[in-house]
Short mmCIF file of C-alpha atoms in Angstrom, two decimals:
data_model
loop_
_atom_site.label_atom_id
_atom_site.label_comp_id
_atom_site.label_asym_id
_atom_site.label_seq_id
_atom_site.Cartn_x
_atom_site.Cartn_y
_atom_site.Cartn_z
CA UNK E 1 65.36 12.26 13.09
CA UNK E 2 66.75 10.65 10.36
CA UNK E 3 67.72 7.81 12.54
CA UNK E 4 64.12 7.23 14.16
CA UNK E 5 62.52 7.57 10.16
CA UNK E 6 65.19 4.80 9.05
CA UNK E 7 63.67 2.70 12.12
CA UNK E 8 60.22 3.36 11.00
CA UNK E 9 60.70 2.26 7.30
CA UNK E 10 62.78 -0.93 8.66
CA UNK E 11 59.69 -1.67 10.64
CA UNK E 12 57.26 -1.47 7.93
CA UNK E 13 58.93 -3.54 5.54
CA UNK E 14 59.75 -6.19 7.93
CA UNK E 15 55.74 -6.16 8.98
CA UNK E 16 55.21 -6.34 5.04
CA UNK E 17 57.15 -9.18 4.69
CA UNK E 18 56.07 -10.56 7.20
CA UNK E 19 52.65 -11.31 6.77
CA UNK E 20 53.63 -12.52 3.47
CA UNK E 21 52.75 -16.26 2.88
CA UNK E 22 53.88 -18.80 0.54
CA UNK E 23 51.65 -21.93 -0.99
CA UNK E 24 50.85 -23.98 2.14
CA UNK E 25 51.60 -27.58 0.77
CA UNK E 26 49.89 -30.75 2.01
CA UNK E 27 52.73 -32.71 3.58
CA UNK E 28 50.26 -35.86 3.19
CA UNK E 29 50.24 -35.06 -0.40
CA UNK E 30 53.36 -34.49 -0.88
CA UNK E 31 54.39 -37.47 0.68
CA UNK E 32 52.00 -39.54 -1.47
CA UNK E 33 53.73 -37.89 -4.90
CA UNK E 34 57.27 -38.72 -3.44
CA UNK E 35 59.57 -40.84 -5.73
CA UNK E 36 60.78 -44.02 -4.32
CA UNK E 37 63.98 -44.97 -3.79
CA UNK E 38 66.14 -46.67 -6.70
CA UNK E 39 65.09 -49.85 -5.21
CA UNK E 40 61.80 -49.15 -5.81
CA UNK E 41 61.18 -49.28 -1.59
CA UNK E 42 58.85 -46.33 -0.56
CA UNK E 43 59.58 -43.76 1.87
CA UNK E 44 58.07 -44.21 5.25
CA UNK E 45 56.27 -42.37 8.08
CA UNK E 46 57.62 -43.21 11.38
CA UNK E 47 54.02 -43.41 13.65
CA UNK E 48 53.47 -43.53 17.58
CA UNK E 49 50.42 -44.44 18.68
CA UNK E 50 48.72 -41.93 21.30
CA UNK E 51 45.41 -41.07 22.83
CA UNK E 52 43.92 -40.25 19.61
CA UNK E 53 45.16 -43.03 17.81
CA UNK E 54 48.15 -43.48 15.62
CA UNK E 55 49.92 -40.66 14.21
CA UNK E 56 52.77 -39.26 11.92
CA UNK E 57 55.42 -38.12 13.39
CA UNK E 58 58.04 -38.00 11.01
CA UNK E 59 58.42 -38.46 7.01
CA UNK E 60 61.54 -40.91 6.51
CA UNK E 61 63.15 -39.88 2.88
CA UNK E 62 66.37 -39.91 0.91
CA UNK E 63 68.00 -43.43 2.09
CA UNK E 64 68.43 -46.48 -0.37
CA UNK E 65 66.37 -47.86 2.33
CA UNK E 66 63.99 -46.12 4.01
CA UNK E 67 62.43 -49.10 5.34
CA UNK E 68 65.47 -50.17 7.81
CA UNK E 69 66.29 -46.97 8.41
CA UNK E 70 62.35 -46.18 9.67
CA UNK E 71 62.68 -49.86 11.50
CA UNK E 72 65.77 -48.50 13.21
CA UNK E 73 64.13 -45.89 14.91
CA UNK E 74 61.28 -47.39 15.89
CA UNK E 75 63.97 -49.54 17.97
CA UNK E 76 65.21 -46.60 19.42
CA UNK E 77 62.06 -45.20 20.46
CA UNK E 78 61.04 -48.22 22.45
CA UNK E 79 63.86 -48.06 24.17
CA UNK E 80 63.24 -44.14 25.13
CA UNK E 81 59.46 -44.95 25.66
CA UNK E 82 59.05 -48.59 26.15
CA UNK E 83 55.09 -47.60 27.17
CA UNK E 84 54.71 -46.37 23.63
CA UNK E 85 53.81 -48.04 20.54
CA UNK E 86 55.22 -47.15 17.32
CA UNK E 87 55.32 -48.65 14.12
CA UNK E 88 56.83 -47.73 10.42
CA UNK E 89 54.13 -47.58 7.29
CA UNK E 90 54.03 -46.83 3.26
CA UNK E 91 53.82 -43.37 2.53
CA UNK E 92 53.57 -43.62 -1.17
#
């Protein structure tokens, strides 16, 4: 009995917590606000163009150079997915 009521309480508070939801932040927004690097270069979204045009796939951050680091993985892409396009851009 005890056992089962322990389970029950468990359950509850793990529901509770659950459903509880932080500040959703605006990764665009974020990104825009985003200190650049000590060389003044901007961190970069790495893009791939698709069927609905181009789009953000990942938020490069945190190198001295987040431009050749972006670059770099564009190269690597094309060579995964040479029928895809993918380019590096400003994202503050």
């Amino acid at each position: 009995m005890k056992k089962n009521l322990l389970i029950l309480i468990v359950a509850i508070l793990i529901s509770f917590f659950a459903g509880y939801s932080y500040k959703n932040v605006d990764i665009y927004e974020a990104a825009e606000d985003y200190p650049k690097t000590s060389l003044s270069l901007p961190a970069q979204w790495f893009m791939m163009e698709s069927s609905l045009g181009w789009e953000k796939m990942m938020f490069i951050f945190g190198y001295a150079d987040n431009i050749e680091v972006c670059e770099h993985l564009v190269e690597v892409a094309k060579e995964e997915s040479p029928s895809r396009d993918f380019r590096c851009t400003d994202a503050n």
